[in-house]
Coordinates of C-alpha atoms in Angstrom, one line a residue:
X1 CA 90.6 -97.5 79.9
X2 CA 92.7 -96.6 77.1
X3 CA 93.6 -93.2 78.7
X4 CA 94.5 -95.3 81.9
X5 CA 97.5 -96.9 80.3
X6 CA 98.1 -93.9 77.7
X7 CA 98.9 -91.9 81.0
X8 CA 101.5 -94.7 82.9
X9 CA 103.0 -94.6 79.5
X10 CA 103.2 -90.7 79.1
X11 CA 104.6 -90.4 82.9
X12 CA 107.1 -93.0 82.4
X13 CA 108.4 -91.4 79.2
X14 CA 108.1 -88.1 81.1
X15 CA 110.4 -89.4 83.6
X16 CA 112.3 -90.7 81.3
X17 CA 113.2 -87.3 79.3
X18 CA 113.4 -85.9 83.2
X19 CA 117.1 -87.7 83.8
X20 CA 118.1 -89.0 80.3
X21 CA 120.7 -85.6 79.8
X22 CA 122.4 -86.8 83.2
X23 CA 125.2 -89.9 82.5
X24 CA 124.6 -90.5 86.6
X25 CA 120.9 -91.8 85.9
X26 CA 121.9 -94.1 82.9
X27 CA 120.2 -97.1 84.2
X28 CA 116.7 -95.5 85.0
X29 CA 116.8 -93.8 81.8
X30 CA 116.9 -97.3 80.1
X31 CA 114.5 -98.9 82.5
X32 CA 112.2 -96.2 82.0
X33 CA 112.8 -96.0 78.2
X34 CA 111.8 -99.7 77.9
X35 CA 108.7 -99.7 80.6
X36 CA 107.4 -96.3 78.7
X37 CA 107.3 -98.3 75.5
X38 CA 105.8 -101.3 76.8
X39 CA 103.0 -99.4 78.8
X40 CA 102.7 -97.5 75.0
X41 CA 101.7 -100.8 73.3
X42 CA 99.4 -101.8 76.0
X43 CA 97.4 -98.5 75.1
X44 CA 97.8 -99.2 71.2
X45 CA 96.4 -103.1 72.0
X46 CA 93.8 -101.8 74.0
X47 CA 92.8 -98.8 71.0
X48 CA 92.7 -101.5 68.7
X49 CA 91.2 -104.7 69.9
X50 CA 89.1 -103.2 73.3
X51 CA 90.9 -106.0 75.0
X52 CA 93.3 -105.5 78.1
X53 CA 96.8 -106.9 77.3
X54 CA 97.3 -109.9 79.7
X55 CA 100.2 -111.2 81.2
X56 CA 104.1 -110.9 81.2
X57 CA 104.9 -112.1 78.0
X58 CA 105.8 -108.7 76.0
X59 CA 106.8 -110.8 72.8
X60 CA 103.5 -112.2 72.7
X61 CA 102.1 -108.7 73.0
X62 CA 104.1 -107.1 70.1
X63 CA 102.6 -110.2 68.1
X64 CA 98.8 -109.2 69.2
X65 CA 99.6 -105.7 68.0
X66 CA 100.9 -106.8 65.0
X67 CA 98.1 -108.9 63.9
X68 CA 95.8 -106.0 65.4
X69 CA 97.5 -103.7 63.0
X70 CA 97.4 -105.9 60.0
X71 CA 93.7 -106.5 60.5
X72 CA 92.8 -102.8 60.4
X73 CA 95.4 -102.0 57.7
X74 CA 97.5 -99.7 59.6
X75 CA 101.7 -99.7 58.8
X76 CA 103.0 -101.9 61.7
X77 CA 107.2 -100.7 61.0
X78 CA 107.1 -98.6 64.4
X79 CA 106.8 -102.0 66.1
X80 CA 110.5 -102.5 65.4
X81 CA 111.7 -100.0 68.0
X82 CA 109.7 -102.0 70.7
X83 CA 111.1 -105.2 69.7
X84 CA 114.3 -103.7 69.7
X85 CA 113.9 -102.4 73.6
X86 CA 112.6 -105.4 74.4
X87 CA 115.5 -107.3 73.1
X88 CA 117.3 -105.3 75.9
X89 CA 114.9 -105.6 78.4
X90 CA 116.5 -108.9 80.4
X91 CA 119.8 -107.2 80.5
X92 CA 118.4 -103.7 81.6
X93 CA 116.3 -104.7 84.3
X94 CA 118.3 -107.9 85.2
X95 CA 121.9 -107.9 84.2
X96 CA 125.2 -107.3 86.0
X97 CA 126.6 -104.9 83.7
X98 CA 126.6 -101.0 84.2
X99 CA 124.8 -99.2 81.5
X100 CA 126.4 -96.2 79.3
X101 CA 125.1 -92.8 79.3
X102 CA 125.7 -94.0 75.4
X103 CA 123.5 -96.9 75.6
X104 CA 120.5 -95.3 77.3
X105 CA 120.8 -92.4 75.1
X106 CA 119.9 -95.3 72.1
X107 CA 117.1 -96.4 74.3
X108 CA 115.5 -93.2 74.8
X109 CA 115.7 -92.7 71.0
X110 CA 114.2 -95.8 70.5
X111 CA 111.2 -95.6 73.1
X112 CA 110.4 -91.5 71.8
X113 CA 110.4 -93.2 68.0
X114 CA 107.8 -96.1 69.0
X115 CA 105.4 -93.4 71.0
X116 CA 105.4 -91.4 67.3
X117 CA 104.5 -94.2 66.4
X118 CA 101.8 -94.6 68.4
X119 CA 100.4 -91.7 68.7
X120 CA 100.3 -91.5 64.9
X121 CA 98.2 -94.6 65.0
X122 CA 96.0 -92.9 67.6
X123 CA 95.3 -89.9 66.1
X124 CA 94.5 -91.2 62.8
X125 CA 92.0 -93.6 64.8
X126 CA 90.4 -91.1 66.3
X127 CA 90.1 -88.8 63.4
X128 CA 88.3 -91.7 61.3

């Protein structure tokens, strides 16, 4: 099931790298930036506790993965670039304001630096 959310999250970011370079496609290349991320930490959860993330609450989740983390000793700094998207995520996918090309661009930054993350975490899970 891991591979189930693993690929949302790679399509998303696909999609995401697909119209980030084009300042007419700001907003989806912020919506997308934050969605790939959190679909990424519903992969990590699952990889690390077997358990299905549940419900809407992404702040709870970045706590699950943190203690998830801590328990099996792994370096949880990467989950600083997903609490900083999801600080943005109301005002992305809710708010009245238009989005900079500028803005997005920081968002797709941050979402590509939390899946290095992750997949860092990943591969050195499945090489031990």
């Amino acid at each position: 099931m891991v591979e189930i959310f693993l690929e949302r999250a790679e399509q998303l970011a696909s999609a995401r790298d697909l119209v980030r370079e084009e300042s007419s496609y700001s907003a989806a290349t912020a919506l997308l930036s934050v969605h790939s991320a959190i679909a990424m930490n519903d992969a990590l959860l699952l990889s690390l506790t077997g358990k299905r993330p549940r419900g809407v609450d992404h702040s709870r989740a970045i706590v699950e993965t943190e203690l998830a983390c801590n328990a099996k000793k792994l370096n949880c700094n990467g989950l600083r670039h997903l609490k900083s998207l999801l600080s943005k995520k109301t005002a992305v996918s809710y708010g009245d304001a238009p989005i900079s090309f500028e803005a997005a661009s920081s968002l797709a930054i941050t979402s590509e630096r939390f899946q290095q993350w992750v997949y860092s975490i990943l591969v050195m899970k499945r090489s031990s």
